[in-house]
Amino acid sequence: EAPQGCAAGDHRARQRDRKGRARTHSARTGVELGQGDPGGLCCSAMGAEDAGMEARIVHRVKEILMGSNLDTTTEKSIRRQLEQEIGIELREYKPLIRQEIQKYLEVEAVRLSQQSQEAAVKSESEKGEEANVEAKKRGGNSFGSILSPEMSAFVGESHMARTMVVKKLWEYIKGHNLQNPADRRKINLDSELSKLFKPPLTMLNMNKQLSRHCKVDDRAPPPQRGKKVVSSKNKVKKSARKIHKDAKKTGEKRKGGGGFGTVQLLGPLRSFMGADVASRTEVVKKVWAYIKEHNCKDPNDGRNIVPDSTLGQFLTAPVNMFNMNKQMSQYMQKSNPIN
């Protein structure tokens, strides 16, 4: 006679064997009935549900941040608000929420920097003095600023667009992992950043501190004694009025390539177009087609154009999409009307 313990063990083993056979039969029956793999279908449905939830979270995080005070709003408060709206816990989505908050704050920091610089340029231009006009030409806008010695040593250049300075700072901060893990809006200062900024440094006050290092170029030649300083804008107006009066006296028509009518092409522009006469819009269209085809845009700033040997015959660097037409106008002349 077998011991009682052995009999009980055999009994449990037989039960496990029966359950295993039942599970195998159930799975086989499901496949035979054409149900496929129920587990796979379930995983696919869950994946689609997760993707929809992530898209919803990304959209709502941006909306919440746009209507919040960024000085007081925290990652936890945003997650709690989302949980109340959706009705489930979102702990597993914490990395996604943190990532979206980080993206928004970085974009906002760059936007504030551009806004501040544009306001500074507007303030300078409103004075209407020649010194301020010259300062704007030499870099008192988003295309360039004079950098402090400390910032020049950091970026390796004495002049740089303020937006590019912000971009280089963020590349350095991310590359050296200087964001506070507990609050990524705060930035830890290492030995290099300590030369530029004072603690505490955050995404929101960086722009204010950066103003010490990015200055409008307000250097201008001193006015001659006894002579009134006349702004460049007034000089242009006076010159235009004089030309108009002279043309009236002599009965001559002013030459130029303005408007959308047909113009006479001169010199290298005529060679480029392969015609003596064309409309101004046709010329601009063909030049842009050439620029795109031969990749003549500046990779760092798509507004700037890098002339090759062909474009260099009628465009002189520096040239961008705003002053390109002005440079080409010297090779356009209004066609004489046919009598």
Coordinates of C-alpha atoms in Angstrom, one line a residue:
E1 CA 0.0 0.0 0.0
A2 CA 1.4 3.5 -1.0
P3 CA 1.8 6.1 1.7
Q4 CA -1.0 8.6 2.0
G5 CA 1.3 11.5 1.0
C6 CA 2.3 9.8 -2.2
A7 CA -1.3 9.2 -3.2
A8 CA -2.2 12.8 -2.6
G9 CA 0.7 13.9 -4.7
D10 CA -0.3 11.6 -7.6
H11 CA -3.8 13.0 -7.4
R12 CA -2.6 16.6 -7.7
A13 CA -0.4 15.6 -10.7
R14 CA -3.3 14.0 -12.5
Q15 CA -5.4 17.2 -11.9
R16 CA -2.7 19.4 -13.4
D17 CA -2.4 17.1 -16.4
R18 CA -6.2 17.2 -17.0
K19 CA -6.2 21.1 -16.9
G20 CA -3.3 21.2 -19.3
R21 CA -5.1 19.0 -21.8
A22 CA -8.2 21.1 -21.5
R23 CA -6.3 24.3 -22.2
T24 CA -4.6 22.7 -25.3
H25 CA -8.0 21.5 -26.5
S26 CA -9.6 24.9 -26.0
A27 CA -6.8 26.7 -28.0
R28 CA -6.9 24.1 -30.8
T29 CA -10.7 24.4 -31.0
G30 CA -10.5 28.1 -31.3
V31 CA -8.0 27.9 -34.2
E32 CA -10.1 25.2 -36.0
L33 CA -13.2 27.4 -35.7
G34 CA -11.3 30.2 -37.5
Q35 CA -11.0 32.5 -34.5
G36 CA -7.2 32.9 -35.1
D37 CA -5.1 34.0 -32.2
P38 CA -7.4 35.8 -29.7
G39 CA -4.4 37.1 -27.8
G40 CA -3.0 38.8 -30.9
L41 CA -6.2 40.5 -31.7
C42 CA -6.4 41.7 -28.1
C43 CA -2.9 43.1 -28.3
S44 CA -3.7 45.0 -31.6
A45 CA -6.8 46.5 -30.0
M46 CA -4.8 47.6 -27.0
G47 CA -2.1 49.1 -29.2
A48 CA -4.6 51.2 -31.1
E49 CA -6.2 52.4 -27.9
D50 CA -2.8 53.4 -26.5
A51 CA -2.0 55.4 -29.6
G52 CA -5.3 57.2 -29.4
M53 CA -4.7 58.0 -25.7
E54 CA -1.2 59.4 -26.4
A55 CA -2.5 61.7 -29.2
R56 CA -5.2 62.9 -26.8
I57 CA -2.7 63.6 -24.1
V58 CA -0.3 65.5 -26.4
H59 CA -3.1 67.7 -27.7
R60 CA -4.5 68.5 -24.2
V61 CA -1.0 69.2 -22.6
K62 CA -0.4 71.9 -25.2
E63 CA -3.8 73.4 -24.6
I64 CA -3.4 73.4 -20.8
L65 CA 0.1 75.0 -21.0
M66 CA -1.2 77.8 -23.4
G67 CA -3.7 78.8 -20.8
S68 CA -1.6 78.4 -17.7
N69 CA 0.9 80.5 -15.7
L70 CA 4.2 78.8 -16.6
D71 CA 5.8 80.1 -13.4
T72 CA 3.5 78.2 -11.1
T73 CA 2.2 75.3 -13.3
T74 CA 3.9 71.9 -12.5
E75 CA 4.0 68.5 -14.3
K76 CA 2.0 66.9 -11.5
S77 CA -0.8 69.5 -11.7
I78 CA -1.1 69.0 -15.4
R79 CA -1.3 65.2 -14.9
R80 CA -3.9 65.5 -12.2
Q81 CA -6.1 67.7 -14.5
L82 CA -5.8 65.2 -17.3
E83 CA -6.7 62.3 -15.0
Q84 CA -9.9 64.2 -13.9
E85 CA -10.8 64.9 -17.5
I86 CA -10.1 61.4 -18.8
G87 CA -11.2 59.5 -15.7
I88 CA -8.2 57.1 -15.3
E89 CA -4.8 57.1 -13.7
L90 CA -2.0 58.3 -16.1
R91 CA 1.1 57.3 -14.2
E92 CA 2.4 55.1 -17.1
Y93 CA 2.1 58.3 -19.3
K94 CA 4.3 60.4 -17.1
P95 CA 7.4 60.3 -19.5
L96 CA 5.2 61.4 -22.4
I97 CA 3.7 64.3 -20.4
R98 CA 7.1 65.4 -19.2
Q99 CA 8.5 65.3 -22.8
E100 CA 5.6 67.4 -24.2
I101 CA 6.0 70.0 -21.4
Q102 CA 9.7 70.2 -22.2
K103 CA 9.1 70.7 -25.9
Y104 CA 6.6 73.5 -25.3
L105 CA 8.8 75.3 -22.8
E106 CA 11.8 75.3 -25.2
V107 CA 9.7 76.7 -28.1
E108 CA 8.3 79.3 -25.7
A109 CA 11.7 80.3 -24.6
V110 CA 12.8 80.9 -28.2
R111 CA 9.6 82.8 -28.9
L112 CA 10.1 85.1 -26.0
S113 CA 13.7 85.8 -27.0
Q114 CA 12.6 86.8 -30.5
Q115 CA 9.8 89.0 -29.1
S116 CA 12.1 90.8 -26.8
Q117 CA 14.6 91.5 -29.6
E118 CA 11.9 92.7 -32.0
A119 CA 10.6 95.1 -29.3
A120 CA 14.2 96.5 -28.8
V121 CA 14.6 97.1 -32.5
K122 CA 11.2 98.8 -32.7
S123 CA 12.1 101.1 -29.8
E124 CA 15.4 102.0 -31.6
S125 CA 13.7 102.6 -34.9
E126 CA 11.0 104.9 -33.5
K127 CA 13.7 107.5 -32.5
G128 CA 14.2 108.2 -36.2
E129 CA 17.8 109.2 -35.8
E130 CA 20.5 108.3 -38.3
A131 CA 22.5 106.5 -35.6
N132 CA 19.6 104.1 -34.9
V133 CA 19.0 103.5 -38.6
E134 CA 22.6 102.5 -39.1
A135 CA 22.5 100.4 -36.0
K136 CA 19.6 98.4 -37.3
K137 CA 21.4 97.9 -40.6
R138 CA 24.5 96.6 -38.9
G139 CA 22.7 94.0 -36.8
G140 CA 20.2 95.5 -34.4
N141 CA 17.6 92.9 -35.4
S142 CA 17.0 89.2 -35.4
F143 CA 19.7 88.8 -38.1
G144 CA 22.6 89.8 -35.8
S145 CA 23.7 91.3 -32.5
I146 CA 27.0 92.4 -31.0
L147 CA 27.9 89.8 -28.4
S148 CA 29.7 90.5 -25.1
P149 CA 33.3 89.2 -24.6
E150 CA 32.0 86.3 -22.4
M151 CA 29.3 85.3 -24.9
S152 CA 31.8 85.7 -27.8
A153 CA 34.2 83.3 -26.1
F154 CA 31.3 80.8 -25.5
V155 CA 29.9 80.7 -29.1
G156 CA 33.2 81.6 -30.9
E157 CA 31.9 84.6 -32.8
S158 CA 31.6 88.3 -32.1
H159 CA 28.3 88.8 -34.0
M160 CA 25.4 86.4 -34.2
A161 CA 21.6 86.4 -34.5
R162 CA 20.0 86.3 -31.0
T163 CA 17.9 83.3 -32.0
M164 CA 21.1 81.4 -32.9
V165 CA 22.6 82.2 -29.5
V166 CA 19.6 80.8 -27.8
K167 CA 19.8 77.6 -30.0
K168 CA 23.5 77.1 -29.1
L169 CA 22.9 77.6 -25.4
W170 CA 20.2 74.9 -25.5
E171 CA 22.4 72.6 -27.4
Y172 CA 25.0 73.0 -24.6
I173 CA 22.5 72.6 -21.8
K174 CA 21.1 69.4 -23.3
G175 CA 24.5 68.0 -24.2
H176 CA 25.8 68.5 -20.6
N177 CA 22.5 67.4 -19.0
L178 CA 22.2 70.7 -17.0
Q179 CA 18.4 70.7 -16.5
N180 CA 17.1 70.1 -13.0
P181 CA 15.6 66.5 -13.0
A182 CA 13.0 67.6 -10.4
D183 CA 11.9 70.7 -12.4
R184 CA 13.2 70.8 -16.0
R185 CA 12.4 74.5 -16.3
K186 CA 15.4 75.2 -13.9
I187 CA 18.9 75.1 -15.3
N188 CA 22.0 74.1 -13.2
L189 CA 25.0 76.4 -13.9
D190 CA 28.3 74.7 -14.6
S191 CA 31.6 76.5 -14.8
E192 CA 30.9 77.8 -18.4
L193 CA 27.4 79.0 -17.8
S194 CA 28.4 80.6 -14.5
K195 CA 30.4 83.1 -16.6
L196 CA 27.3 84.2 -18.5
F197 CA 24.3 83.8 -16.1
K198 CA 23.5 84.4 -12.4
P199 CA 21.5 81.9 -10.4
P200 CA 18.7 81.0 -10.3
L201 CA 18.5 80.5 -14.1
T202 CA 15.2 79.2 -15.6
M203 CA 13.8 78.9 -19.1
L204 CA 11.7 82.0 -18.4
N205 CA 14.3 84.4 -17.0
M206 CA 17.1 83.3 -19.4
N207 CA 15.9 85.8 -22.0
K208 CA 16.2 88.7 -19.5
Q209 CA 19.7 87.7 -18.5
L210 CA 20.7 87.2 -22.1
S211 CA 20.1 90.9 -22.9
R212 CA 23.4 91.7 -21.1
H213 CA 25.2 89.7 -23.8
C214 CA 23.3 90.5 -27.0
K215 CA 23.4 94.3 -27.8
V216 CA 22.1 96.3 -30.7
D217 CA 25.0 97.8 -32.7
D218 CA 24.4 101.4 -32.0
R219 CA 27.8 102.6 -33.1
A220 CA 27.5 105.5 -35.6
P221 CA 29.8 108.2 -36.9
P222 CA 29.4 111.4 -34.8
P223 CA 27.5 114.2 -36.5
Q224 CA 29.6 117.0 -37.9
R225 CA 29.5 120.2 -35.8
G226 CA 27.0 122.8 -36.9
K227 CA 25.2 120.4 -39.2
K228 CA 21.8 118.9 -38.5
V229 CA 21.6 115.1 -38.6
V230 CA 19.1 114.0 -41.2
S231 CA 17.6 110.5 -41.2
S232 CA 18.2 108.2 -44.1
K233 CA 14.5 107.9 -44.6
N234 CA 14.1 111.7 -45.1
K235 CA 17.1 111.7 -47.5
V236 CA 15.4 109.1 -49.7
K237 CA 12.2 111.0 -49.8
K238 CA 13.9 114.3 -50.7
S239 CA 15.9 112.5 -53.4
A240 CA 12.8 110.9 -54.9
R241 CA 11.0 114.3 -55.0
K242 CA 13.9 116.0 -56.7
I243 CA 14.1 113.2 -59.4
H244 CA 10.3 113.5 -60.0
K245 CA 10.5 117.3 -60.4
D246 CA 13.4 117.1 -62.8
A247 CA 11.6 114.5 -64.9
K248 CA 8.5 116.8 -65.1
K249 CA 10.6 119.7 -66.3
T250 CA 12.4 117.7 -69.1
G251 CA 9.3 115.7 -70.0
E252 CA 11.2 112.4 -69.6
K253 CA 9.6 109.3 -68.2
R254 CA 11.3 107.7 -65.2
K255 CA 13.1 104.4 -66.1
G256 CA 12.7 101.4 -63.9
G257 CA 11.5 97.8 -63.8
G258 CA 8.7 98.2 -61.2
G259 CA 5.2 96.8 -61.6
F260 CA 4.0 93.6 -63.3
G261 CA 4.3 94.7 -67.0
T262 CA 6.9 93.7 -69.5
V263 CA 10.4 94.9 -68.9
Q264 CA 13.5 95.1 -71.1
L265 CA 16.3 92.8 -69.7
L266 CA 19.9 94.0 -69.6
G267 CA 23.3 92.4 -69.4
P268 CA 23.7 89.1 -67.4
L269 CA 19.9 88.9 -66.6
R270 CA 19.2 88.8 -70.3
S271 CA 21.7 86.0 -70.8
F272 CA 20.1 84.1 -67.9
M273 CA 16.6 84.4 -69.2
G274 CA 17.6 83.8 -72.8
A275 CA 15.3 86.6 -74.0
D276 CA 15.4 90.4 -74.4
V277 CA 11.9 91.0 -72.9
A278 CA 10.0 89.3 -70.2
S279 CA 7.5 90.1 -67.4
R280 CA 8.9 90.8 -64.0
T281 CA 7.0 87.8 -62.5
E282 CA 8.5 85.5 -65.1
V283 CA 12.0 86.6 -64.2
V284 CA 11.4 86.1 -60.4
K285 CA 9.8 82.7 -61.1
K286 CA 12.7 81.4 -63.2
V287 CA 15.3 82.7 -60.7
W288 CA 13.5 80.9 -57.8
A289 CA 13.2 77.7 -59.9
Y290 CA 17.0 77.8 -60.5
I291 CA 17.7 78.5 -56.8
K292 CA 15.7 75.4 -55.7
E293 CA 17.0 73.2 -58.5
H294 CA 20.7 74.0 -57.7
N295 CA 20.2 74.2 -53.9
C296 CA 21.4 77.8 -53.6
K297 CA 19.7 78.4 -50.2
D298 CA 21.7 78.8 -47.0
P299 CA 21.1 75.5 -45.0
N300 CA 21.2 77.5 -41.7
D301 CA 18.7 80.1 -42.8
G302 CA 16.5 79.4 -45.8
R303 CA 15.8 83.1 -46.3
N304 CA 19.4 83.7 -47.3
I305 CA 20.6 82.9 -50.9
V306 CA 24.1 81.7 -51.7
P307 CA 24.8 82.8 -55.3
D308 CA 26.8 80.4 -57.5
S309 CA 28.7 81.4 -60.6
T310 CA 25.5 81.9 -62.6
L311 CA 23.5 83.8 -60.0
G312 CA 26.6 85.8 -59.1
Q313 CA 26.5 87.6 -62.4
F314 CA 23.5 89.6 -61.3
L315 CA 23.2 88.9 -57.5
T316 CA 25.8 90.1 -55.0
A317 CA 26.2 88.5 -51.5
P318 CA 24.8 89.0 -49.0
V319 CA 21.4 88.5 -50.7
N320 CA 18.1 87.2 -49.3
M321 CA 14.5 86.8 -50.4
F322 CA 13.8 90.4 -49.3
N323 CA 16.5 92.3 -51.2
M324 CA 16.8 89.9 -54.2
N325 CA 14.3 91.9 -56.4
K326 CA 16.0 95.1 -55.6
Q327 CA 19.3 93.8 -56.8
M328 CA 17.8 92.5 -60.1
S329 CA 15.9 95.8 -60.8
Q330 CA 19.1 97.4 -62.1
Y331 CA 19.0 94.9 -65.0
M332 CA 15.4 95.7 -65.8
Q333 CA 14.1 98.6 -67.8
K334 CA 10.5 99.4 -68.7
S335 CA 9.8 98.6 -72.3
N336 CA 9.0 101.5 -74.6
P337 CA 5.3 101.5 -75.6
I338 CA 4.6 100.6 -79.2
N339 CA 3.1 103.5 -81.1

